[in-house]
PDB file of C-alpha atoms and ligand atoms in Angstrom:
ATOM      1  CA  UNK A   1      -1.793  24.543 -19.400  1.00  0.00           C
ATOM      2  CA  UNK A   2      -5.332  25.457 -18.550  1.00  0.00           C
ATOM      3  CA  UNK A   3      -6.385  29.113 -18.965  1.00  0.00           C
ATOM      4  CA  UNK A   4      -9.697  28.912 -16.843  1.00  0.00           C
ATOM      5  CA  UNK A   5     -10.159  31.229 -14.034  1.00  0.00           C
ATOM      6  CA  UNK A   6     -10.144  30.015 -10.301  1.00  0.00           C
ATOM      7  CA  UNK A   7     -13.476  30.181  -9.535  1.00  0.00           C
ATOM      8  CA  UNK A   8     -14.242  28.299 -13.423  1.00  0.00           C
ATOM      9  CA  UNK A   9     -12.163  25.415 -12.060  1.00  0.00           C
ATOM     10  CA  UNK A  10     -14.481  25.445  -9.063  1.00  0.00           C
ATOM     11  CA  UNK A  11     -17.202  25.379 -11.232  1.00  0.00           C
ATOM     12  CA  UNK A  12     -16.354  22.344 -12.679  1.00  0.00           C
ATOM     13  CA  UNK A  13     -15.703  20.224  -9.945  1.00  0.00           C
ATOM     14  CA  UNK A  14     -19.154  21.082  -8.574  1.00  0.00           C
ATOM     15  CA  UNK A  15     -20.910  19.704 -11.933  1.00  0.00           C
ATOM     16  CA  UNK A  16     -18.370  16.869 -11.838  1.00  0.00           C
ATOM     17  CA  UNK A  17     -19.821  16.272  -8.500  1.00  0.00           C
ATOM     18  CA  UNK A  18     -23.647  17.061  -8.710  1.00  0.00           C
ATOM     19  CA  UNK A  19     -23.673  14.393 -11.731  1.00  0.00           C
ATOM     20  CA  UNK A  20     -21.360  11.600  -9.677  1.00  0.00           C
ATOM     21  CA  UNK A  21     -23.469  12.124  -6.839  1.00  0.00           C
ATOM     22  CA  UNK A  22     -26.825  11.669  -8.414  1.00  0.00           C
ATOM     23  CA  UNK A  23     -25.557   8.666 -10.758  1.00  0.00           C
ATOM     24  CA  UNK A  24     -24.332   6.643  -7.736  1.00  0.00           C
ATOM     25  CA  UNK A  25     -25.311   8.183  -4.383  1.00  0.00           C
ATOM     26  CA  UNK A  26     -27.697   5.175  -2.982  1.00  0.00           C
ATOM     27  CA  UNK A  27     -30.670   6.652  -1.652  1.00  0.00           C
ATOM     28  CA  UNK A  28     -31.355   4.605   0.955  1.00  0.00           C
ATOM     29  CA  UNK A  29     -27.181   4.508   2.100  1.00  0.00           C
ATOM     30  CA  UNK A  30     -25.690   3.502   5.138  1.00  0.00           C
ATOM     31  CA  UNK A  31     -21.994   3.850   5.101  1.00  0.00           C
ATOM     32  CA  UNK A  32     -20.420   6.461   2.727  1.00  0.00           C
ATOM     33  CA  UNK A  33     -16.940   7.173   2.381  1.00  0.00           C
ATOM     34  CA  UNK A  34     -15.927  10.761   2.300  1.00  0.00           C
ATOM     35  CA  UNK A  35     -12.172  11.289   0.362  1.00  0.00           C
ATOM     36  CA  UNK A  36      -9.847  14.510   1.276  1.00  0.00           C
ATOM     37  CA  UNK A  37      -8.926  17.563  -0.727  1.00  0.00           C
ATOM     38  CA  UNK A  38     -10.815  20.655  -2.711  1.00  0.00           C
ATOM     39  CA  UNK A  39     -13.117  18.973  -4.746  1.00  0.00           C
ATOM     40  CA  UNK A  40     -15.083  16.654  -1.910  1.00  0.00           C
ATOM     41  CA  UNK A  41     -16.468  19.867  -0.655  1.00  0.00           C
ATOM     42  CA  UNK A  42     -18.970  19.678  -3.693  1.00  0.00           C
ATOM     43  CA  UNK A  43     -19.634  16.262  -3.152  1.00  0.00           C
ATOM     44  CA  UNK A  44     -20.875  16.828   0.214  1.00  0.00           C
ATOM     45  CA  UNK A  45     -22.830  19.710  -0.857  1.00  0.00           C
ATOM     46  CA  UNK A  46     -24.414  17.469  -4.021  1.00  0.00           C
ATOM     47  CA  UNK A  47     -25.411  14.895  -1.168  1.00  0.00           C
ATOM     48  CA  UNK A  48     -27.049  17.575   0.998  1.00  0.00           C
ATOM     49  CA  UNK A  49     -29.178  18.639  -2.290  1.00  0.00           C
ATOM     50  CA  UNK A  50     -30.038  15.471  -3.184  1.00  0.00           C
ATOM     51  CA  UNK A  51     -32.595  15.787  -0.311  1.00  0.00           C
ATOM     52  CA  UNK A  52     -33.020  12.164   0.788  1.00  0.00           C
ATOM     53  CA  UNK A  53     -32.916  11.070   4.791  1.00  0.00           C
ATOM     54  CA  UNK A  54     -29.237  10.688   5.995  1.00  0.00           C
ATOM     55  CA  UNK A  55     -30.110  10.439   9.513  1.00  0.00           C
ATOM     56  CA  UNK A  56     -29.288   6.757   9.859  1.00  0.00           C
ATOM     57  CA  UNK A  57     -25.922   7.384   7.235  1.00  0.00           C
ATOM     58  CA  UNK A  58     -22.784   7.062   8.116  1.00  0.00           C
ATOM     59  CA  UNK A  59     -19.840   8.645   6.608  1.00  0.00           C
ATOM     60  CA  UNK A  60     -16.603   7.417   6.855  1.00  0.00           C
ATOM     61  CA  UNK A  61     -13.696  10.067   6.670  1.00  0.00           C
ATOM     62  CA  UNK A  62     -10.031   9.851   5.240  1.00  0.00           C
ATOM     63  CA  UNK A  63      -8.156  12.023   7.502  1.00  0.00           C
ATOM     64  CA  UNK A  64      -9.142  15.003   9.325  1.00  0.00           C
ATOM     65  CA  UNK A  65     -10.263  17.607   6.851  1.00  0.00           C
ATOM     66  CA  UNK A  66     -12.731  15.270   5.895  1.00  0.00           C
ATOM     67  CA  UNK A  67     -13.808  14.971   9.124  1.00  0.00           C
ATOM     68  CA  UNK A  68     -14.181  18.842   9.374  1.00  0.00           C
ATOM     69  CA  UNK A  69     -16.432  18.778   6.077  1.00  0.00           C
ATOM     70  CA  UNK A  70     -18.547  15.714   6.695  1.00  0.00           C
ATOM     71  CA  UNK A  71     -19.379  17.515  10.424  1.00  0.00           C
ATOM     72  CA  UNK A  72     -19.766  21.074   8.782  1.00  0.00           C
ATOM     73  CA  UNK A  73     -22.608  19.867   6.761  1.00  0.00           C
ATOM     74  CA  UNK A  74     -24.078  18.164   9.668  1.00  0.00           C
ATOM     75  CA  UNK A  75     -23.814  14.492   8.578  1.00  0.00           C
ATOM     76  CA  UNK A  76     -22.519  11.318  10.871  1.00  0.00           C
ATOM     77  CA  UNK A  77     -18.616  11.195  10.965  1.00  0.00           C
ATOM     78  CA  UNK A  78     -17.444   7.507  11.951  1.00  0.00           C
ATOM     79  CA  UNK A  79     -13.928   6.752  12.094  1.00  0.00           C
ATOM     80  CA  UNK A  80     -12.800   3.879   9.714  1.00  0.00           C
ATOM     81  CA  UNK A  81     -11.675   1.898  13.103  1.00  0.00           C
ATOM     82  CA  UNK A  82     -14.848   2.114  13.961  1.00  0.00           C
ATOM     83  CA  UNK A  83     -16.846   0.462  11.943  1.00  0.00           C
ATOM     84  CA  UNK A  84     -17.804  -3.063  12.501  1.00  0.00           C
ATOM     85  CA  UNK A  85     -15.408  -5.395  10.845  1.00  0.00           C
ATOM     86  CA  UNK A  86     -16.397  -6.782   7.593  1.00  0.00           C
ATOM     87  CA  UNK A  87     -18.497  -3.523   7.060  1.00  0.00           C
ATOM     88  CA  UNK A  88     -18.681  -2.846   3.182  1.00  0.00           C
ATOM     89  CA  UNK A  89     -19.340   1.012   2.744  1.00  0.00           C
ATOM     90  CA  UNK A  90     -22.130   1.527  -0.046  1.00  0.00           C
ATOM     91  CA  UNK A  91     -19.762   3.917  -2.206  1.00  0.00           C
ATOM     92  CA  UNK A  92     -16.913   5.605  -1.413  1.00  0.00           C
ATOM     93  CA  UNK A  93     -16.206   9.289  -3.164  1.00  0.00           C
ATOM     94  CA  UNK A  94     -12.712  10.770  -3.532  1.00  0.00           C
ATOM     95  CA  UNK A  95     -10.967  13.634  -5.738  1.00  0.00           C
ATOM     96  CA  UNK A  96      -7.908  12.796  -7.572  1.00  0.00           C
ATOM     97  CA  UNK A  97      -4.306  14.759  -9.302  1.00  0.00           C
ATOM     98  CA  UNK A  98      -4.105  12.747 -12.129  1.00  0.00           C
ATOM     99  CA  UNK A  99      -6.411   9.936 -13.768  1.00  0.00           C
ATOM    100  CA  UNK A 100      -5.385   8.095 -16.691  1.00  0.00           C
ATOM    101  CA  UNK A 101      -6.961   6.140 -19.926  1.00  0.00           C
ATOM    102  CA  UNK A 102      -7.572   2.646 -17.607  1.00  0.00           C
ATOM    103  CA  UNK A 103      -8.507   4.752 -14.547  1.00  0.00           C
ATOM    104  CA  UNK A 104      -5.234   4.478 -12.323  1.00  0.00           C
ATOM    105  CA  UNK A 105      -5.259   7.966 -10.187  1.00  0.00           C
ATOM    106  CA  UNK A 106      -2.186   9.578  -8.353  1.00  0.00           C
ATOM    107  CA  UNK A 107      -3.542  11.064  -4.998  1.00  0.00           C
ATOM    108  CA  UNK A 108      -1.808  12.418  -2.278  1.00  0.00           C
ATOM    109  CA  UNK A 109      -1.643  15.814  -3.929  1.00  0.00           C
ATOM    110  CA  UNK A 110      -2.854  17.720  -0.514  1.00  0.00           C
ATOM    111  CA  UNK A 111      -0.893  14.879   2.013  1.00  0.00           C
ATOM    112  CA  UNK A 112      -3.749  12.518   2.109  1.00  0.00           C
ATOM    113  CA  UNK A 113      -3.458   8.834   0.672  1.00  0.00           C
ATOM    114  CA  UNK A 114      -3.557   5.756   3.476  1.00  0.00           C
ATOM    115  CA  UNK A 115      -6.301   6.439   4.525  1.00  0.00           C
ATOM    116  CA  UNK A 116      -8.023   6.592   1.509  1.00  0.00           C
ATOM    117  CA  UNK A 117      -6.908   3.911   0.396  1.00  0.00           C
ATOM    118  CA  UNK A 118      -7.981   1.755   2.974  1.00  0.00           C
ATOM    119  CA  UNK A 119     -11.625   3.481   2.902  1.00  0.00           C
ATOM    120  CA  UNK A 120     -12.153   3.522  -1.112  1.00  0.00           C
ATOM    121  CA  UNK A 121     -11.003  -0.562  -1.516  1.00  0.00           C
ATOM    122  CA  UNK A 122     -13.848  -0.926   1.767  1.00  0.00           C
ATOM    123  CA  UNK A 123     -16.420  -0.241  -0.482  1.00  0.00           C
ATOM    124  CA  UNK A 124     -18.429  -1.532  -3.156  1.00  0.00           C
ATOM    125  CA  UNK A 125     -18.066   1.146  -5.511  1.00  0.00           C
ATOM    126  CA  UNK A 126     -15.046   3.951  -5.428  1.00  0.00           C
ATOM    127  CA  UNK A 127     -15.785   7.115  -7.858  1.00  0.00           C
ATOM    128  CA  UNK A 128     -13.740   9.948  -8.597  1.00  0.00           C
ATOM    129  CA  UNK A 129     -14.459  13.345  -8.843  1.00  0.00           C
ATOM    130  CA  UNK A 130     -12.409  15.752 -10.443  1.00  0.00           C
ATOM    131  CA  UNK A 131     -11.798  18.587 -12.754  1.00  0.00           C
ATOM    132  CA  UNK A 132     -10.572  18.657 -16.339  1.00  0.00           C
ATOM    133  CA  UNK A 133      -7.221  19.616 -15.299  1.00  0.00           C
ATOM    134  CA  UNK A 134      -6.663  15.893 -13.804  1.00  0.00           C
ATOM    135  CA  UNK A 135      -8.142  14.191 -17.019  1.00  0.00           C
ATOM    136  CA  UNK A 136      -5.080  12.566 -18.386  1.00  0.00           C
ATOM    137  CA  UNK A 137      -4.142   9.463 -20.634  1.00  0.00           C
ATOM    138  CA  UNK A 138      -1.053   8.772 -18.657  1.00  0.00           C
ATOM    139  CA  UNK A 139      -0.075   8.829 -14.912  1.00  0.00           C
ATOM    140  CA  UNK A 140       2.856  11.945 -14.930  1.00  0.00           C
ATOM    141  CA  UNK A 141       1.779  13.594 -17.739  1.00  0.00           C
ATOM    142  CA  UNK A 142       0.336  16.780 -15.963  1.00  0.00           C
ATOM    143  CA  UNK A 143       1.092  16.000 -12.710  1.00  0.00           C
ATOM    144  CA  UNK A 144       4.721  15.343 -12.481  1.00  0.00           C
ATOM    145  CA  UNK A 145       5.909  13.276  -8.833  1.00  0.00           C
ATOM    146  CA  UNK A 146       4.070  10.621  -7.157  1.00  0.00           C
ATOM    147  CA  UNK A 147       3.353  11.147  -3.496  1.00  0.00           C
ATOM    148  CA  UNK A 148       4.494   8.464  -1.550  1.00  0.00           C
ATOM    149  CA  UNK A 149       3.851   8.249   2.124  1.00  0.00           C
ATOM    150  CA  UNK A 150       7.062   7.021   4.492  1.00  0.00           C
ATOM    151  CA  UNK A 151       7.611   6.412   8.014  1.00  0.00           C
ATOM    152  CA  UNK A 152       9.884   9.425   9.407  1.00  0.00           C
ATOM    153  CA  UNK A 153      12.731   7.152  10.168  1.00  0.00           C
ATOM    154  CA  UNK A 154      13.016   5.588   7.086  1.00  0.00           C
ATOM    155  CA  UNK A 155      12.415   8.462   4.993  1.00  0.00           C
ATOM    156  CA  UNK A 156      16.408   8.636   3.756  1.00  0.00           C
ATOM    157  CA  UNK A 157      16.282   4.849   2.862  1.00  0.00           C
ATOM    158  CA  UNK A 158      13.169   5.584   0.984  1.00  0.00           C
ATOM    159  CA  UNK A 159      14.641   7.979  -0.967  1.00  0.00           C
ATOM    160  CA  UNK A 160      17.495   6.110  -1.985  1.00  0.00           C
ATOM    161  CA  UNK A 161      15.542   3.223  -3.204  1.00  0.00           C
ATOM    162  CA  UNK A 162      13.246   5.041  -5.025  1.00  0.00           C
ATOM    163  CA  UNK A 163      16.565   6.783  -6.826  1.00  0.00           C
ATOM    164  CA  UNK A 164      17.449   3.279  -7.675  1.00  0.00           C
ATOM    165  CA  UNK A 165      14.344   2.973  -9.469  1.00  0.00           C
ATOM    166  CA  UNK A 166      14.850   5.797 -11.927  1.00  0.00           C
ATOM    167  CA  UNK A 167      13.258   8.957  -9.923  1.00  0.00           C
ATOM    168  CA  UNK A 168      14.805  12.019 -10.526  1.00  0.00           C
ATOM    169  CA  UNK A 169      15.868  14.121  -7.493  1.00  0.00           C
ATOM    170  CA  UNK A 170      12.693  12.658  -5.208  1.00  0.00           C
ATOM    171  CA  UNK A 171      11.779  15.220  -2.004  1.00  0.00           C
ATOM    172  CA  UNK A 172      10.498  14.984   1.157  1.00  0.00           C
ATOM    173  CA  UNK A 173       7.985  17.639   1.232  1.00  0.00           C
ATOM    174  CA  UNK A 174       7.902  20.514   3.397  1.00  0.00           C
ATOM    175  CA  UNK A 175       5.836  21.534   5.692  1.00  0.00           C
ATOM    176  CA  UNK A 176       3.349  24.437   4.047  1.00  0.00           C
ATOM    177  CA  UNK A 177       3.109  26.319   7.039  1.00  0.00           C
ATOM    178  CA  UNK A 178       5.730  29.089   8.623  1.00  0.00           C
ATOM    179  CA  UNK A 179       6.978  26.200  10.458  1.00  0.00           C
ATOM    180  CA  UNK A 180       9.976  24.529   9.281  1.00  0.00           C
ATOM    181  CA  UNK A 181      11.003  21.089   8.818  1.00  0.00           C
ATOM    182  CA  UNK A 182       8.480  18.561   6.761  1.00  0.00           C
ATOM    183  CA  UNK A 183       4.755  18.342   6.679  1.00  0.00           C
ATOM    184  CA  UNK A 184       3.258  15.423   9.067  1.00  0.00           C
ATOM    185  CA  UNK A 185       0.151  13.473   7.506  1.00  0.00           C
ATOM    186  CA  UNK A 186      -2.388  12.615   9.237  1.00  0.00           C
ATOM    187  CA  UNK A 187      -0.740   9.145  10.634  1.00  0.00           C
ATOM    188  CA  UNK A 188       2.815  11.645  11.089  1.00  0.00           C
ATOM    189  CA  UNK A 189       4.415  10.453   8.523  1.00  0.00           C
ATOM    190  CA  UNK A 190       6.368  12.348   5.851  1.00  0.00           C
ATOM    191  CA  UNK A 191       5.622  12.559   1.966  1.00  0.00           C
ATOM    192  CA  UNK A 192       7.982  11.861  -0.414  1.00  0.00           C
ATOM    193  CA  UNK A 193       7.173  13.299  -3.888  1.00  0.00           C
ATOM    194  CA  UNK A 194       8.966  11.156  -6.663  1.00  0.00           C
ATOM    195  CA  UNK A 195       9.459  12.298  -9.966  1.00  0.00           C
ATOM    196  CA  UNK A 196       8.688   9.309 -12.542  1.00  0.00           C
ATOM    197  CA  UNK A 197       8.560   9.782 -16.235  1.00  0.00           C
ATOM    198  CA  UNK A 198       5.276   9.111 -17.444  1.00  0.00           C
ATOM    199  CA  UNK A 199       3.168   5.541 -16.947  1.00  0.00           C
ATOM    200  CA  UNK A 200       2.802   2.904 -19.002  1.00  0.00           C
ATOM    201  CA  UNK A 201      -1.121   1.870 -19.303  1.00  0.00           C
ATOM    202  CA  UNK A 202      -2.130  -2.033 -20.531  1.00  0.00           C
ATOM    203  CA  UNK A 203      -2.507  -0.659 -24.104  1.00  0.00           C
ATOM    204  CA  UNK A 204       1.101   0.230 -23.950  1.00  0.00           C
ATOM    205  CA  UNK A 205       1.785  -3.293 -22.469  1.00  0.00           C
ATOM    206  CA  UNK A 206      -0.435  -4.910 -25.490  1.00  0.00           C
ATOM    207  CA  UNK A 207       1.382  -2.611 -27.949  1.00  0.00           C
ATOM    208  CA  UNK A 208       5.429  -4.467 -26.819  1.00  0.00           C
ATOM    209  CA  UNK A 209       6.717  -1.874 -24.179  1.00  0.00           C
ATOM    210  CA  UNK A 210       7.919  -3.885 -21.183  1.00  0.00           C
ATOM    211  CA  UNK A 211       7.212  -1.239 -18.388  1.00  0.00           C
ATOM    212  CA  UNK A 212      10.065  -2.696 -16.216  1.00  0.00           C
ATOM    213  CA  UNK A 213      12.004   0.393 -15.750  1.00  0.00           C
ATOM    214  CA  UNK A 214      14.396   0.585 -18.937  1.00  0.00           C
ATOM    215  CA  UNK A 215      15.268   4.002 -19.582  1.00  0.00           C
ATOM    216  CA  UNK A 216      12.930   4.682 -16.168  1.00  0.00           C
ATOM    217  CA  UNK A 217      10.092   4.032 -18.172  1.00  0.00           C
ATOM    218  CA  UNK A 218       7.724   1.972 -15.847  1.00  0.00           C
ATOM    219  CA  UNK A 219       4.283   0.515 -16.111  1.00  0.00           C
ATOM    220  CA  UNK A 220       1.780   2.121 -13.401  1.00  0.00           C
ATOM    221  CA  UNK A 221       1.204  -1.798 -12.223  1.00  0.00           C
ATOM    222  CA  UNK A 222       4.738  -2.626 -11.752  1.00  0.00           C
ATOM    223  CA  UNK A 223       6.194   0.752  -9.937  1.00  0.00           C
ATOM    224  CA  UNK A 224       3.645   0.600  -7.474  1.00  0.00           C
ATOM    225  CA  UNK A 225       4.286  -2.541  -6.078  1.00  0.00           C
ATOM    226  CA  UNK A 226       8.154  -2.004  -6.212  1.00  0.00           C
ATOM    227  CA  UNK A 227       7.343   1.008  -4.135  1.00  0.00           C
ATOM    228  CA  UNK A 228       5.262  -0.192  -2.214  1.00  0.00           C
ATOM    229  CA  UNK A 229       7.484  -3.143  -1.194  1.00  0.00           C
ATOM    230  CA  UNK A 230      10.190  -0.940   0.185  1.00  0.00           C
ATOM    231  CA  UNK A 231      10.277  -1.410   4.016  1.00  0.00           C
ATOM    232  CA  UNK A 232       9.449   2.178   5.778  1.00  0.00           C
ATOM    233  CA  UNK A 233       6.833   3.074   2.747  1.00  0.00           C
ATOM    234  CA  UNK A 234       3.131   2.794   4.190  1.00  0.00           C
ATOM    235  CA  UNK A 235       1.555   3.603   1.236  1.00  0.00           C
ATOM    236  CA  UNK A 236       2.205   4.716  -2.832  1.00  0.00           C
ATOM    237  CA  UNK A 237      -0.360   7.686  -4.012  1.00  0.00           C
ATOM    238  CA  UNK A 238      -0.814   5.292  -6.988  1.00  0.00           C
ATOM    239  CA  UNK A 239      -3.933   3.346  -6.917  1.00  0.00           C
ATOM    240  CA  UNK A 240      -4.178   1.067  -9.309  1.00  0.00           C
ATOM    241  CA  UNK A 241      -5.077  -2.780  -9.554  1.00  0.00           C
ATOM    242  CA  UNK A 242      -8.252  -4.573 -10.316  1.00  0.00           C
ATOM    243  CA  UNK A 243     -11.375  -2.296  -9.656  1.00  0.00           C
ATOM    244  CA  UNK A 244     -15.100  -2.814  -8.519  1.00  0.00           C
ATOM    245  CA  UNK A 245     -16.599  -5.674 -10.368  1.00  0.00           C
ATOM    246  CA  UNK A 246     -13.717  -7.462 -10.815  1.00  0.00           C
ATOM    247  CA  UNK A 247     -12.210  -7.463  -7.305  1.00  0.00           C
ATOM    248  CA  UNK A 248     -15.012  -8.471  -5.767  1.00  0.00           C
ATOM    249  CA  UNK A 249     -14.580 -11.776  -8.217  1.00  0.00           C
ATOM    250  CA  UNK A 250     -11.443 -11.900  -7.220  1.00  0.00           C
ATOM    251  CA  UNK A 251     -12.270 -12.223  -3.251  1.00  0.00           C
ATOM    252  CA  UNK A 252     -11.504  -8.399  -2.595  1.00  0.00           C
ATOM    253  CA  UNK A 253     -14.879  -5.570  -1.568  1.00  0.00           C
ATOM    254  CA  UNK A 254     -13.532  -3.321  -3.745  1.00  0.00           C
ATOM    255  CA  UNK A 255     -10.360  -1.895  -5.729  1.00  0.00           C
ATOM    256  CA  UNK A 256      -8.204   1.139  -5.818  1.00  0.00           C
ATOM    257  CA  UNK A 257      -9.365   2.249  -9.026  1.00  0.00           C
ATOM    258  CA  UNK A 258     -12.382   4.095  -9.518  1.00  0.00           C
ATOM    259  CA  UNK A 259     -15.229   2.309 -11.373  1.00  0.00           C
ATOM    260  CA  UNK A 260     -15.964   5.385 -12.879  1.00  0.00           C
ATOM    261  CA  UNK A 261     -14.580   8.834 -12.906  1.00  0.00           C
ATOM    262  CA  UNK A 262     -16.603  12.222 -13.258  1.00  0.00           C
ATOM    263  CA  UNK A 263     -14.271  15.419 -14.707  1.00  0.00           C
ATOM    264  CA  UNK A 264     -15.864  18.565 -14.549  1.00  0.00           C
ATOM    265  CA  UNK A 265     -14.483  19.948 -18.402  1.00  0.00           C
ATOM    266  CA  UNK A 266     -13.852  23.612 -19.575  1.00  0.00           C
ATOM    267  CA  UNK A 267     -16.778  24.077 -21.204  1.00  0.00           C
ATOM    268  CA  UNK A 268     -19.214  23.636 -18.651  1.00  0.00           C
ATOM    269  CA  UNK A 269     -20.093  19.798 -19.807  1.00  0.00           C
ATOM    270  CA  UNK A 270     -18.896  16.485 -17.475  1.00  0.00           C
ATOM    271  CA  UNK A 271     -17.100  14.166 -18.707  1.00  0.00           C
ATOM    272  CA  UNK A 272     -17.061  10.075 -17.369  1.00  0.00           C
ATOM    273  CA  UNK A 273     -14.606   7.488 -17.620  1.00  0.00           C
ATOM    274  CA  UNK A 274     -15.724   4.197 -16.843  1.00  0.00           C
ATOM    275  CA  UNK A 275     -14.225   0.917 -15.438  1.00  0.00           C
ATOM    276  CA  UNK A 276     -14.524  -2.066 -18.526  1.00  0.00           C
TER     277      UNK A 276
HETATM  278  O1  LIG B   1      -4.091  14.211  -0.811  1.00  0.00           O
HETATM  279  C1  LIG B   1      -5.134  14.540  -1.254  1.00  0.00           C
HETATM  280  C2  LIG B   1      -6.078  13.689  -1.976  1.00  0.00           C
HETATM  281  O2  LIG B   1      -5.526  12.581  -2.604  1.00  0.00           O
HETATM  282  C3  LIG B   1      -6.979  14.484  -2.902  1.00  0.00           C
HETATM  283  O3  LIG B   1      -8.096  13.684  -3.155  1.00  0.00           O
HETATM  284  C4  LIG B   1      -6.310  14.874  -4.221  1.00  0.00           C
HETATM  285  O4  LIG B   1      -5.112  15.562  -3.956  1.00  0.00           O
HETATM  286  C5  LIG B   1      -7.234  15.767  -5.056  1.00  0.00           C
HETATM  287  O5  LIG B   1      -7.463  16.940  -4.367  1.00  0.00           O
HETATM  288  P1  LIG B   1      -8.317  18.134  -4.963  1.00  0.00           P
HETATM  289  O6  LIG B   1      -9.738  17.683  -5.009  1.00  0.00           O
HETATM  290  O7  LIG B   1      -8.107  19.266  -4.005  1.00  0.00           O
HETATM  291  O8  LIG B   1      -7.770  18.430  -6.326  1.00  0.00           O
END
């Protein structure tokens, strides 16, 4: 449990930021993918000190609070369905809730993951920025239920499935406002939050574990593609897969793992984790 104060977490995530955005902000950028949630305020901020000329940048939102920042600090907001097809952003920046040792994230934390999914795996490079809190070497170690977003519908059927597949008492969450019934994303969809016992990495694969859901203990690999795969499920906050690099080889722009992640860390320092 982390004893920092408030405003030290905040701390961190700007450093996190300031160093991710001057170790891969391209200077001379075009299309720039702008992820959701607390800690992408920074990384707008580092972009706006690094000084260089954005007026011909374009930044590519994942849902409407990132629109709100990207036009509160006076930059280009273009919708992701507008963009020319075949458009590869430059980089694509995004906060996470949990990042383990071989750079799998959960997101979804604050109701956003669809659409940044579909703008981080645009790019050529997708890097994380996030606090020491979300430094983990499993999935569910800190972070306990993986967000998974469901059409309305199907949101019962969901839940049952994802019951057969060893999660403990998963919820569709509520809204957080005075208004009751569940909270709407930004496509209106519902989260589910699914309680998994912690991930299985590849080094737990290479050691003998089987990660096929014995005893509920899954590999991050498998899980989200059974998830995924159930009918009425848009999208699993688990994004995992081949990354950078190594899905462009293999025919993709870009993967849903970070090629590197930045964690602001207690003492003041920032910590990276890097794709192989
Ligand atoms: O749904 C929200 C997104 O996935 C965020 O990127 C994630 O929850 C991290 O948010 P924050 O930077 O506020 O910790």
């Amino acid at each position: 449990m982390s004893t920092m104060s408030a405003s030290a977490v905040e701390e961190a995530k700007r450093a996190a930021a300031k160093v991710a955005v001057e170790n891969h902000y391209p200077k001379n950028a075009q299309w720039v993918g702008i992820g959701s949630g607390t800690t992408i305020v920074y990384v707008v901020e580092a972009i706006k000190a690094l000084g260089v000329d954005i007026s011909a940048t374009k930044f590519i939102p994942t849902g409407y609070q990132s629109k709100q920042v990207i036009i509160n600090a006076g930059f280009t907001a273009v919708e992701f369905d507008a963009i020319p097809p075949g458009t590869v952003l430059d980089v694509a920046f995004d906060g996470a809730d949990e990042v383990d040792e071989d750079l799998n994230c959960i997101k979804g934390g604050g109701a956003c993951l669809f659409q940044e999914k579909i703008v981080a795996t645009q790019a050529k490079e997708f890097i994380c920025v996030a606090d020491h809190r979300k430094l983990q070497p499993r999935l569910l170690t800190n972070w306990k239920a993986i967000p998974v977003e469901v059409a309305p519908i199907a949101a019962h059927r969901v839940i049952t499935k994802l019951k057969e597949l060893g999660s403990v008492n998963p919820v569709i969450r509520p809204s957080a406002s005075v208004k009751e019934g569940p909270l709407k994303t930004d496509q209106d969809f519902f989260i589910i939050d699914a309680p998994f016992k912690p991930l299985l990495i590849k080094a737990d694969l290479e050691a003998g574990h089987d990660g096929n859901g014995k005893d509920g203990v899954w590999a991050v690999e498998t899980l989200a593609s059974k998830i995924k795969a159930i009918s009425g499920v848009l999208d699993v906050g688990i994004f995992r897969g081949l990354t950078g690099p190594q899905a462009t080889a293999a025919g993709g722009v870009g993967g849903e793992r970070p090629v590197a992640a930045y964690f602001g860390m207690a003492d003041g320092t920032v910590a990276v984790r890097k794709a192989e």
